[in-house]
CSV table of N, CA and C in Angstrom, one decimal:
chain,number,residue,atom,x,y,z
J,135,UNK,N,23.5,42.8,-200.4
J,135,UNK,CA,24.5,43.8,-200.4
J,135,UNK,C,23.8,45.2,-200.4
J,136,UNK,N,24.6,46.1,-199.8
J,136,UNK,CA,24.0,47.5,-199.7
J,136,UNK,C,24.3,48.4,-200.9
J,137,UNK,N,23.8,49.6,-200.8
J,137,UNK,CA,24.0,50.5,-201.9
J,137,UNK,C,25.4,51.1,-201.9
J,138,UNK,N,25.9,51.2,-203.2
J,138,UNK,CA,27.2,51.8,-203.3
J,138,UNK,C,27.1,53.3,-203.1
J,139,UNK,N,27.9,53.8,-202.1
J,139,UNK,CA,27.9,55.2,-201.8
J,139,UNK,C,29.1,56.1,-202.4
J,140,UNK,N,29.8,55.5,-203.2
J,140,UNK,CA,31.0,56.2,-203.8
J,140,UNK,C,30.5,57.3,-204.6
J,141,UNK,N,31.2,58.4,-204.7
J,141,UNK,CA,30.9,59.5,-205.5
J,141,UNK,C,32.1,60.0,-206.3
J,142,UNK,N,31.8,60.7,-207.4
J,142,UNK,CA,32.9,61.1,-208.3
J,142,UNK,C,33.7,62.3,-207.5
J,143,UNK,N,35.0,62.1,-207.5
J,143,UNK,CA,35.8,63.1,-206.8
J,143,UNK,C,35.8,64.4,-207.7
J,144,UNK,N,36.3,65.5,-207.0
J,144,UNK,CA,36.3,66.8,-207.7
J,144,UNK,C,37.3,66.8,-208.9
J,145,UNK,N,38.4,66.1,-208.7
J,145,UNK,CA,39.4,66.0,-209.7
J,145,UNK,C,38.8,65.3,-211.0
J,146,UNK,N,38.1,64.2,-210.7
J,146,UNK,CA,37.5,63.4,-211.9
J,146,UNK,C,36.3,64.2,-212.5
J,147,UNK,N,35.6,64.9,-211.6
J,147,UNK,CA,34.5,65.8,-212.1
J,147,UNK,C,35.0,66.8,-213.1
J,148,UNK,N,36.2,67.4,-212.7
J,148,UNK,CA,36.8,68.4,-213.5
J,148,UNK,C,37.3,67.8,-214.8
J,149,UNK,N,37.8,66.7,-214.8
J,149,UNK,CA,38.3,66.0,-216.0
J,149,UNK,C,37.1,65.6,-216.8
J,150,UNK,N,35.9,65.2,-216.3
J,150,UNK,CA,34.8,64.9,-217.0
J,150,UNK,C,34.2,66.1,-217.7
J,151,UNK,N,34.2,67.2,-217.0
J,151,UNK,CA,33.6,68.4,-217.6
J,151,UNK,C,34.5,68.9,-218.8
J,152,UNK,N,35.8,68.8,-218.6
J,152,UNK,CA,36.7,69.1,-219.7
J,152,UNK,C,36.5,68.1,-220.9
J,153,UNK,N,36.2,66.9,-220.7
J,153,UNK,CA,36.0,65.9,-221.7
J,153,UNK,C,34.7,66.3,-222.5
J,154,UNK,N,33.7,66.7,-221.8
J,154,UNK,CA,32.5,67.0,-222.4
J,154,UNK,C,32.5,68.2,-223.3
J,155,UNK,N,33.5,69.1,-222.9
J,155,UNK,CA,33.6,70.4,-223.7
J,155,UNK,C,34.6,70.2,-224.8
J,156,UNK,N,35.4,69.1,-224.9
J,156,UNK,CA,36.4,68.9,-225.9
J,156,UNK,C,35.7,68.4,-227.2
J,157,UNK,N,35.8,69.2,-228.3
J,157,UNK,CA,35.2,68.7,-229.5
J,157,UNK,C,35.8,67.5,-230.1
J,158,UNK,N,37.1,67.2,-229.7
J,158,UNK,CA,37.8,66.0,-230.2
J,158,UNK,C,37.6,64.8,-229.4
J,159,UNK,N,36.9,64.8,-228.3
J,159,UNK,CA,36.7,63.6,-227.4
J,159,UNK,C,35.8,62.7,-228.1
J,160,UNK,N,36.0,61.4,-228.0
J,160,UNK,CA,35.1,60.4,-228.5
J,160,UNK,C,33.8,60.3,-227.9
J,161,UNK,N,32.8,59.7,-228.6
J,161,UNK,CA,31.5,59.6,-228.0
J,161,UNK,C,31.5,58.7,-226.7
J,162,UNK,N,32.4,57.7,-226.7
J,162,UNK,CA,32.5,56.8,-225.5
J,162,UNK,C,33.0,57.6,-224.4
J,163,UNK,N,34.1,58.4,-224.6
J,163,UNK,CA,34.7,59.3,-223.5
J,163,UNK,C,33.6,60.2,-223.0
J,164,UNK,N,32.8,60.8,-223.9
J,164,UNK,CA,31.8,61.8,-223.5
J,164,UNK,C,30.7,61.1,-222.7
J,165,UNK,N,30.3,59.9,-223.1
J,165,UNK,CA,29.2,59.2,-222.3
J,165,UNK,C,29.7,58.8,-220.9
J,166,UNK,N,31.0,58.3,-220.8
J,166,UNK,CA,31.5,58.1,-219.5
J,166,UNK,C,31.7,59.4,-218.6
J,167,UNK,N,32.1,60.4,-219.3
J,167,UNK,CA,32.2,61.7,-218.6
J,167,UNK,C,30.8,62.1,-218.0
J,168,UNK,N,29.8,62.0,-218.8
J,168,UNK,CA,28.5,62.4,-218.4
J,168,UNK,C,28.0,61.6,-217.3
J,169,UNK,N,28.2,60.3,-217.3
J,169,UNK,CA,27.9,59.4,-216.3
J,169,UNK,C,28.6,59.7,-214.9
J,170,UNK,N,29.9,60.0,-215.1
J,170,UNK,CA,30.7,60.4,-213.9
J,170,UNK,C,30.2,61.7,-213.3
J,171,UNK,N,29.8,62.6,-214.1
J,171,UNK,CA,29.3,63.9,-213.6
J,171,UNK,C,27.9,63.8,-213.0
J,172,UNK,N,27.1,62.9,-213.6
J,172,UNK,CA,25.8,62.7,-213.0
J,172,UNK,C,25.8,62.1,-211.6
J,173,UNK,N,26.9,61.5,-211.3
J,173,UNK,CA,27.1,60.9,-210.0
J,173,UNK,C,28.0,61.7,-209.0
J,174,UNK,N,28.4,62.9,-209.4
J,174,UNK,CA,29.3,63.6,-208.7
J,174,UNK,C,28.8,64.1,-207.3
J,175,UNK,N,27.5,64.5,-207.3
J,175,UNK,CA,27.0,65.0,-206.0
J,175,UNK,C,25.8,64.4,-205.6
J,176,UNK,N,25.5,63.1,-206.1
J,176,UNK,CA,24.3,62.5,-205.8
J,176,UNK,C,24.7,61.1,-205.3
J,177,UNK,N,23.6,60.3,-205.0
J,177,UNK,CA,23.7,58.9,-204.6
J,177,UNK,C,23.4,58.0,-205.8
J,178,UNK,N,23.4,58.5,-207.0
J,178,UNK,CA,23.1,57.7,-208.1
J,178,UNK,C,24.2,56.7,-208.3
J,179,UNK,N,23.8,55.5,-208.9
J,179,UNK,CA,24.7,54.4,-209.3
J,179,UNK,C,24.7,54.2,-210.7
J,180,UNK,N,25.8,53.6,-211.2
J,180,UNK,CA,26.0,53.3,-212.6
J,180,UNK,C,25.0,52.2,-213.0
J,181,UNK,N,24.4,52.4,-214.2
J,181,UNK,CA,23.5,51.4,-214.7
J,181,UNK,C,24.2,50.2,-215.3
J,182,UNK,N,23.5,49.2,-215.6
J,182,UNK,CA,24.1,48.0,-216.2
J,182,UNK,C,24.7,48.2,-217.5
J,183,UNK,N,24.1,49.0,-218.4
J,183,UNK,CA,24.7,49.3,-219.7
J,183,UNK,C,26.0,50.1,-219.7
J,184,UNK,N,26.0,51.1,-218.7
J,184,UNK,CA,27.2,51.8,-218.6
J,184,UNK,C,28.3,51.1,-217.9
J,185,UNK,N,28.0,50.1,-217.0
J,185,UNK,CA,28.9,49.3,-216.4
J,185,UNK,C,29.6,48.5,-217.5
J,186,UNK,N,28.9,47.9,-218.4
J,186,UNK,CA,29.4,47.1,-219.5
J,186,UNK,C,30.3,47.9,-220.4
J,187,UNK,N,29.9,49.1,-220.7
J,187,UNK,CA,30.7,50.0,-221.6
J,187,UNK,C,32.0,50.3,-220.9
J,188,UNK,N,32.0,50.7,-219.6
J,188,UNK,CA,33.2,51.0,-218.8
J,188,UNK,C,34.1,49.8,-218.8
J,189,UNK,N,33.6,48.7,-218.5
J,189,UNK,CA,34.4,47.5,-218.5
J,189,UNK,C,35.1,47.2,-219.8
J,190,UNK,N,34.4,47.4,-220.9
J,190,UNK,CA,35.1,47.2,-222.2
J,190,UNK,C,36.2,48.2,-222.5
J,191,UNK,N,36.0,49.4,-222.0
J,191,UNK,CA,37.0,50.5,-222.2
J,191,UNK,C,38.3,50.1,-221.4
J,192,UNK,N,38.1,49.6,-220.2
J,192,UNK,CA,39.2,49.2,-219.3
J,192,UNK,C,40.0,48.1,-219.9
J,193,UNK,N,39.3,47.2,-220.6
J,193,UNK,CA,40.0,46.0,-221.2
J,193,UNK,C,40.6,46.2,-222.6
J,194,UNK,N,40.3,47.4,-223.1
J,194,UNK,CA,40.8,47.7,-224.5
J,194,UNK,C,42.1,48.5,-224.5
J,195,UNK,N,42.9,48.3,-225.5
J,195,UNK,CA,44.2,49.2,-225.6
J,195,UNK,C,44.0,50.4,-226.4
J,196,UNK,N,42.8,50.6,-227.0
J,196,UNK,CA,42.6,51.7,-227.9
J,196,UNK,C,42.2,53.1,-227.2
J,197,UNK,N,41.9,53.0,-225.9
J,197,UNK,CA,41.4,54.2,-225.2
J,197,UNK,C,42.6,54.8,-224.4
J,198,UNK,N,42.5,56.2,-224.3
J,198,UNK,CA,43.5,57.0,-223.6
J,198,UNK,C,43.4,56.7,-222.1
J,199,UNK,N,44.4,57.1,-221.4
J,199,UNK,CA,44.5,57.0,-219.9
J,199,UNK,C,43.3,57.8,-219.3
J,200,UNK,N,43.0,59.0,-219.9
J,200,UNK,CA,42.0,59.8,-219.4
J,200,UNK,C,40.6,59.1,-219.5
J,201,UNK,N,40.3,58.5,-220.6
J,201,UNK,CA,39.1,57.8,-220.8
J,201,UNK,C,39.0,56.6,-219.9
J,202,UNK,N,40.1,55.9,-219.7
J,202,UNK,CA,40.2,54.7,-218.7
J,202,UNK,C,39.9,55.2,-217.3
J,203,UNK,N,40.4,56.4,-217.0
J,203,UNK,CA,40.2,57.0,-215.6
J,203,UNK,C,38.7,57.2,-215.4
J,204,UNK,N,38.1,57.7,-216.4
J,204,UNK,CA,36.6,57.9,-216.3
J,204,UNK,C,35.9,56.6,-216.2
J,205,UNK,N,36.3,55.6,-217.0
J,205,UNK,CA,35.7,54.3,-216.9
J,205,UNK,C,35.8,53.7,-215.5
J,206,UNK,N,37.0,53.8,-215.0
J,206,UNK,CA,37.2,53.3,-213.6
J,206,UNK,C,36.4,53.9,-212.6
J,207,UNK,N,36.2,55.2,-212.7
J,207,UNK,CA,35.3,55.9,-211.8
J,207,UNK,C,33.9,55.5,-211.9
J,208,UNK,N,33.5,55.4,-213.2
J,208,UNK,CA,32.1,54.9,-213.3
J,208,UNK,C,31.8,53.5,-212.9
J,209,UNK,N,32.8,52.6,-213.1
J,209,UNK,CA,32.7,51.3,-212.8
J,209,UNK,C,32.7,51.1,-211.2
J,210,UNK,N,33.5,52.0,-210.6
J,210,UNK,CA,33.6,51.9,-209.1
J,210,UNK,C,32.3,52.3,-208.4
J,211,UNK,N,31.4,53.0,-209.2
J,211,UNK,CA,30.2,53.5,-208.6
J,211,UNK,C,28.9,52.6,-209.1
J,212,UNK,N,29.3,51.3,-209.5
J,212,UNK,CA,28.2,50.5,-209.9
J,212,UNK,C,27.5,49.9,-208.8
J,213,UNK,N,26.3,49.3,-209.0
J,213,UNK,CA,25.5,48.7,-208.0
J,213,UNK,C,26.2,47.5,-207.5
J,214,UNK,N,26.4,47.4,-206.1
J,214,UNK,CA,27.1,46.3,-205.5
J,214,UNK,C,26.4,45.0,-205.7
J,215,UNK,N,25.1,45.0,-205.9
J,215,UNK,CA,24.3,43.7,-206.0
J,215,UNK,C,24.6,43.1,-207.4
J,216,UNK,N,25.0,43.8,-208.4
J,216,UNK,CA,25.2,43.2,-209.7
J,216,UNK,C,26.5,42.5,-209.8
C-alpha cells in the first residue's frame, strides 16, 4: 500500500491550536492536537503509538466531541500499511 497523503484541514488545525492553548484541556487532547498540527502542512503520518491512543479515544465515552474530532483526524492520517 502507498503512503497516506491526507493532511489536517485548516478548521481542525485551528481547533488543535486552540486546544494546545487551553489550560483546561487534558493531556490526551493536547497530544492529539500536537499530532494533528504536526501533520497540517507536511506529509508526516501518524505513528503507531498515537494511532493506538486515537483509537482508544474514539472508543471511549469519557472524551468530548472536540477531542474525538482530533482523534479522528489523527487516525485518518495513519500509515496505510499498518
